[in-house]
């Protein structure tokens, strides 16, 4: 089992940047593919990005491709989401997931961190 704690959210103006972090407990972090998801008010949770266990492969939702970058540091048991050129439509609670698929099925979830982008 793994426990996840997200941080780094906040309020930012459109065009700005934020970096989210997700710290994982346990010694098996490197055995999990990691993902970021988000849920805006009144909407279903959606996939944002995923990274393979070694960090060698990444995949992004079309809506964030070219603006967001997912990375991981297995020595620090942490996955990151660098978000640039933020838009108001990026406003959501962002969650990290360990071991699940791109549909958000299965795996372990953090509690989420709020990102608000003002216009």
JSON list of C-alpha atoms in Angstrom, two decimals:
[
{"chain": "A", "resi": 1, "resn": "UNK", "atom": "CA", "xyz": [0.00, 0.00, 0.00]},
{"chain": "A", "resi": 2, "resn": "UNK", "atom": "CA", "xyz": [1.15, 3.56, -0.67]},
{"chain": "A", "resi": 3, "resn": "UNK", "atom": "CA", "xyz": [-0.01, 6.88, 0.75]},
{"chain": "A", "resi": 4, "resn": "UNK", "atom": "CA", "xyz": [0.12, 10.01, -1.37]},
{"chain": "A", "resi": 5, "resn": "UNK", "atom": "CA", "xyz": [0.21, 13.66, -0.33]},
{"chain": "A", "resi": 6, "resn": "UNK", "atom": "CA", "xyz": [-0.12, 16.42, -2.92]},
{"chain": "A", "resi": 7, "resn": "UNK", "atom": "CA", "xyz": [1.12, 19.98, -2.45]},
{"chain": "A", "resi": 8, "resn": "UNK", "atom": "CA", "xyz": [1.91, 23.08, -4.46]},
{"chain": "A", "resi": 9, "resn": "UNK", "atom": "CA", "xyz": [-1.53, 24.22, -5.45]},
{"chain": "A", "resi": 10, "resn": "UNK", "atom": "CA", "xyz": [-2.70, 27.79, -5.15]},
{"chain": "A", "resi": 11, "resn": "UNK", "atom": "CA", "xyz": [-4.06, 30.84, -6.90]},
{"chain": "A", "resi": 12, "resn": "UNK", "atom": "CA", "xyz": [-2.28, 32.07, -10.01]},
{"chain": "A", "resi": 13, "resn": "UNK", "atom": "CA", "xyz": [-3.09, 34.46, -12.84]},
{"chain": "A", "resi": 14, "resn": "UNK", "atom": "CA", "xyz": [-3.66, 33.21, -16.34]},
{"chain": "A", "resi": 15, "resn": "UNK", "atom": "CA", "xyz": [-0.35, 32.68, -18.09]},
{"chain": "A", "resi": 16, "resn": "UNK", "atom": "CA", "xyz": [1.41, 31.87, -14.85]},
{"chain": "A", "resi": 17, "resn": "UNK", "atom": "CA", "xyz": [3.03, 28.68, -13.61]},
{"chain": "A", "resi": 18, "resn": "UNK", "atom": "CA", "xyz": [2.77, 26.27, -10.71]},
{"chain": "A", "resi": 19, "resn": "UNK", "atom": "CA", "xyz": [4.58, 23.09, -9.79]},
{"chain": "A", "resi": 20, "resn": "UNK", "atom": "CA", "xyz": [2.64, 20.40, -8.00]},
{"chain": "A", "resi": 21, "resn": "UNK", "atom": "CA", "xyz": [4.34, 17.71, -5.96]},
{"chain": "A", "resi": 22, "resn": "UNK", "atom": "CA", "xyz": [3.07, 14.35, -4.80]},
{"chain": "A", "resi": 23, "resn": "UNK", "atom": "CA", "xyz": [5.06, 12.64, -2.08]},
{"chain": "A", "resi": 24, "resn": "UNK", "atom": "CA", "xyz": [4.58, 8.92, -1.60]},
{"chain": "A", "resi": 25, "resn": "UNK", "atom": "CA", "xyz": [5.21, 6.82, 1.45]},
{"chain": "A", "resi": 26, "resn": "UNK", "atom": "CA", "xyz": [6.67, 3.36, 1.36]},
{"chain": "A", "resi": 27, "resn": "UNK", "atom": "CA", "xyz": [9.60, 1.77, -0.37]},
{"chain": "A", "resi": 28, "resn": "UNK", "atom": "CA", "xyz": [7.73, 0.59, -3.47]},
{"chain": "A", "resi": 29, "resn": "UNK", "atom": "CA", "xyz": [7.26, 3.96, -5.18]},
{"chain": "A", "resi": 30, "resn": "UNK", "atom": "CA", "xyz": [9.43, 3.02, -8.14]},
{"chain": "A", "resi": 31, "resn": "UNK", "atom": "CA", "xyz": [7.22, 0.01, -8.86]},
{"chain": "A", "resi": 32, "resn": "UNK", "atom": "CA", "xyz": [4.23, 2.21, -9.71]},
{"chain": "A", "resi": 33, "resn": "UNK", "atom": "CA", "xyz": [3.40, 4.17, -12.79]},
{"chain": "A", "resi": 34, "resn": "UNK", "atom": "CA", "xyz": [2.17, 7.54, -11.57]},
{"chain": "A", "resi": 35, "resn": "UNK", "atom": "CA", "xyz": [-0.52, 9.81, -12.88]},
{"chain": "A", "resi": 36, "resn": "UNK", "atom": "CA", "xyz": [-2.10, 13.20, -12.36]},
{"chain": "A", "resi": 37, "resn": "UNK", "atom": "CA", "xyz": [-5.83, 13.78, -12.68]},
{"chain": "A", "resi": 38, "resn": "UNK", "atom": "CA", "xyz": [-8.04, 16.77, -12.05]},
{"chain": "A", "resi": 39, "resn": "UNK", "atom": "CA", "xyz": [-11.66, 17.49, -11.24]},
{"chain": "A", "resi": 40, "resn": "UNK", "atom": "CA", "xyz": [-13.30, 20.83, -11.88]},
{"chain": "A", "resi": 41, "resn": "UNK", "atom": "CA", "xyz": [-16.52, 21.85, -10.10]},
{"chain": "A", "resi": 42, "resn": "UNK", "atom": "CA", "xyz": [-19.51, 20.06, -11.57]},
{"chain": "A", "resi": 43, "resn": "UNK", "atom": "CA", "xyz": [-17.36, 17.90, -13.82]},
{"chain": "A", "resi": 44, "resn": "UNK", "atom": "CA", "xyz": [-16.04, 14.38, -13.71]},
{"chain": "A", "resi": 45, "resn": "UNK", "atom": "CA", "xyz": [-12.45, 13.68, -12.83]},
{"chain": "A", "resi": 46, "resn": "UNK", "atom": "CA", "xyz": [-10.25, 13.66, -15.94]},
{"chain": "A", "resi": 47, "resn": "UNK", "atom": "CA", "xyz": [-6.83, 12.35, -16.85]},
{"chain": "A", "resi": 48, "resn": "UNK", "atom": "CA", "xyz": [-4.00, 14.89, -17.10]},
{"chain": "A", "resi": 49, "resn": "UNK", "atom": "CA", "xyz": [-0.69, 13.03, -17.42]},
{"chain": "A", "resi": 50, "resn": "UNK", "atom": "CA", "xyz": [1.07, 9.80, -16.61]},
{"chain": "A", "resi": 51, "resn": "UNK", "atom": "CA", "xyz": [4.67, 8.67, -16.24]},
{"chain": "A", "resi": 52, "resn": "UNK", "atom": "CA", "xyz": [6.16, 5.21, -16.33]},
{"chain": "A", "resi": 53, "resn": "UNK", "atom": "CA", "xyz": [7.93, 3.58, -13.41]},
{"chain": "A", "resi": 54, "resn": "UNK", "atom": "CA", "xyz": [11.38, 4.57, -14.63]},
{"chain": "A", "resi": 55, "resn": "UNK", "atom": "CA", "xyz": [10.26, 7.98, -15.86]},
{"chain": "A", "resi": 56, "resn": "UNK", "atom": "CA", "xyz": [11.25, 7.16, -19.39]},
{"chain": "A", "resi": 57, "resn": "UNK", "atom": "CA", "xyz": [7.77, 7.38, -20.84]},
{"chain": "A", "resi": 58, "resn": "UNK", "atom": "CA", "xyz": [5.15, 10.06, -20.40]},
{"chain": "A", "resi": 59, "resn": "UNK", "atom": "CA", "xyz": [1.69, 10.66, -21.83]},
{"chain": "A", "resi": 60, "resn": "UNK", "atom": "CA", "xyz": [-0.50, 13.75, -21.71]},
{"chain": "A", "resi": 61, "resn": "UNK", "atom": "CA", "xyz": [-4.07, 14.75, -22.28]},
{"chain": "A", "resi": 62, "resn": "UNK", "atom": "CA", "xyz": [-4.43, 16.87, -25.41]},
{"chain": "A", "resi": 63, "resn": "UNK", "atom": "CA", "xyz": [-5.68, 19.78, -23.30]},
{"chain": "A", "resi": 64, "resn": "UNK", "atom": "CA", "xyz": [-2.35, 20.12, -21.45]},
{"chain": "A", "resi": 65, "resn": "UNK", "atom": "CA", "xyz": [0.14, 18.86, -24.02]},
{"chain": "A", "resi": 66, "resn": "UNK", "atom": "CA", "xyz": [2.96, 21.35, -24.52]},
{"chain": "A", "resi": 67, "resn": "UNK", "atom": "CA", "xyz": [2.10, 23.25, -21.32]},
{"chain": "A", "resi": 68, "resn": "UNK", "atom": "CA", "xyz": [2.41, 20.66, -18.55]},
{"chain": "A", "resi": 69, "resn": "UNK", "atom": "CA", "xyz": [5.34, 18.36, -17.77]},
{"chain": "A", "resi": 70, "resn": "UNK", "atom": "CA", "xyz": [5.20, 15.33, -15.52]},
{"chain": "A", "resi": 71, "resn": "UNK", "atom": "CA", "xyz": [8.40, 14.04, -13.92]},
{"chain": "A", "resi": 72, "resn": "UNK", "atom": "CA", "xyz": [9.45, 11.87, -11.01]},
{"chain": "A", "resi": 73, "resn": "UNK", "atom": "CA", "xyz": [12.33, 11.42, -8.63]},
{"chain": "A", "resi": 74, "resn": "UNK", "atom": "CA", "xyz": [12.35, 7.84, -7.40]},
{"chain": "A", "resi": 75, "resn": "UNK", "atom": "CA", "xyz": [15.06, 8.61, -4.84]},
{"chain": "A", "resi": 76, "resn": "UNK", "atom": "CA", "xyz": [12.70, 11.13, -3.24]},
{"chain": "A", "resi": 77, "resn": "UNK", "atom": "CA", "xyz": [9.51, 9.11, -3.77]},
{"chain": "A", "resi": 78, "resn": "UNK", "atom": "CA", "xyz": [7.98, 12.14, -5.46]},
{"chain": "A", "resi": 79, "resn": "UNK", "atom": "CA", "xyz": [6.19, 12.88, -8.70]},
{"chain": "A", "resi": 80, "resn": "UNK", "atom": "CA", "xyz": [5.84, 16.41, -10.05]},
{"chain": "A", "resi": 81, "resn": "UNK", "atom": "CA", "xyz": [3.58, 18.28, -12.41]},
{"chain": "A", "resi": 82, "resn": "UNK", "atom": "CA", "xyz": [5.06, 21.47, -13.83]},
{"chain": "A", "resi": 83, "resn": "UNK", "atom": "CA", "xyz": [2.22, 23.59, -15.18]},
{"chain": "A", "resi": 84, "resn": "UNK", "atom": "CA", "xyz": [3.02, 26.53, -17.45]},
{"chain": "A", "resi": 85, "resn": "UNK", "atom": "CA", "xyz": [0.85, 28.92, -19.44]},
{"chain": "A", "resi": 86, "resn": "UNK", "atom": "CA", "xyz": [-2.05, 28.22, -17.13]},
{"chain": "A", "resi": 87, "resn": "UNK", "atom": "CA", "xyz": [-5.57, 28.97, -18.28]},
{"chain": "A", "resi": 88, "resn": "UNK", "atom": "CA", "xyz": [-8.75, 29.56, -16.27]},
{"chain": "A", "resi": 89, "resn": "UNK", "atom": "CA", "xyz": [-10.05, 26.23, -17.56]},
{"chain": "A", "resi": 90, "resn": "UNK", "atom": "CA", "xyz": [-7.18, 24.51, -15.72]},
{"chain": "A", "resi": 91, "resn": "UNK", "atom": "CA", "xyz": [-8.89, 25.42, -12.45]},
{"chain": "A", "resi": 92, "resn": "UNK", "atom": "CA", "xyz": [-9.58, 22.17, -10.59]},
{"chain": "A", "resi": 93, "resn": "UNK", "atom": "CA", "xyz": [-8.57, 19.97, -7.71]},
{"chain": "A", "resi": 94, "resn": "UNK", "atom": "CA", "xyz": [-5.52, 18.02, -8.85]},
{"chain": "A", "resi": 95, "resn": "UNK", "atom": "CA", "xyz": [-4.98, 14.47, -7.64]},
{"chain": "A", "resi": 96, "resn": "UNK", "atom": "CA", "xyz": [-2.07, 12.10, -8.03]},
{"chain": "A", "resi": 97, "resn": "UNK", "atom": "CA", "xyz": [-2.55, 8.39, -8.51]},
{"chain": "A", "resi": 98, "resn": "UNK", "atom": "CA", "xyz": [-0.21, 5.45, -8.06]},
{"chain": "A", "resi": 99, "resn": "UNK", "atom": "CA", "xyz": [-0.70, 2.28, -10.02]},
{"chain": "A", "resi": 100, "resn": "UNK", "atom": "CA", "xyz": [-3.99, 3.09, -11.72]},
{"chain": "A", "resi": 101, "resn": "UNK", "atom": "CA", "xyz": [-4.83, 3.41, -15.39]},
{"chain": "A", "resi": 102, "resn": "UNK", "atom": "CA", "xyz": [-5.55, 6.48, -17.52]},
{"chain": "A", "resi": 103, "resn": "UNK", "atom": "CA", "xyz": [-9.25, 6.18, -16.79]},
{"chain": "A", "resi": 104, "resn": "UNK", "atom": "CA", "xyz": [-8.52, 6.60, -13.12]},
{"chain": "A", "resi": 105, "resn": "UNK", "atom": "CA", "xyz": [-9.48, 3.07, -12.34]},
{"chain": "A", "resi": 106, "resn": "UNK", "atom": "CA", "xyz": [-7.76, 1.35, -9.45]},
{"chain": "A", "resi": 107, "resn": "UNK", "atom": "CA", "xyz": [-4.57, 2.43, -7.76]},
{"chain": "A", "resi": 108, "resn": "UNK", "atom": "CA", "xyz": [-4.08, 4.73, -4.81]},
{"chain": "A", "resi": 109, "resn": "UNK", "atom": "CA", "xyz": [-5.16, 8.37, -4.55]},
{"chain": "A", "resi": 110, "resn": "UNK", "atom": "CA", "xyz": [-4.00, 11.43, -2.68]},
{"chain": "A", "resi": 111, "resn": "UNK", "atom": "CA", "xyz": [-6.33, 13.95, -1.08]},
{"chain": "A", "resi": 112, "resn": "UNK", "atom": "CA", "xyz": [-5.89, 16.53, -3.84]},
{"chain": "A", "resi": 113, "resn": "UNK", "atom": "CA", "xyz": [-4.63, 20.09, -4.07]},
{"chain": "A", "resi": 114, "resn": "UNK", "atom": "CA", "xyz": [-6.62, 23.05, -5.36]},
{"chain": "A", "resi": 115, "resn": "UNK", "atom": "CA", "xyz": [-5.39, 25.00, -8.37]},
{"chain": "A", "resi": 116, "resn": "UNK", "atom": "CA", "xyz": [-7.23, 28.20, -9.23]},
{"chain": "A", "resi": 117, "resn": "UNK", "atom": "CA", "xyz": [-6.35, 30.24, -12.31]},
{"chain": "A", "resi": 118, "resn": "UNK", "atom": "CA", "xyz": [-7.80, 33.72, -12.49]},
{"chain": "A", "resi": 119, "resn": "UNK", "atom": "CA", "xyz": [-8.44, 35.52, -15.77]}
]
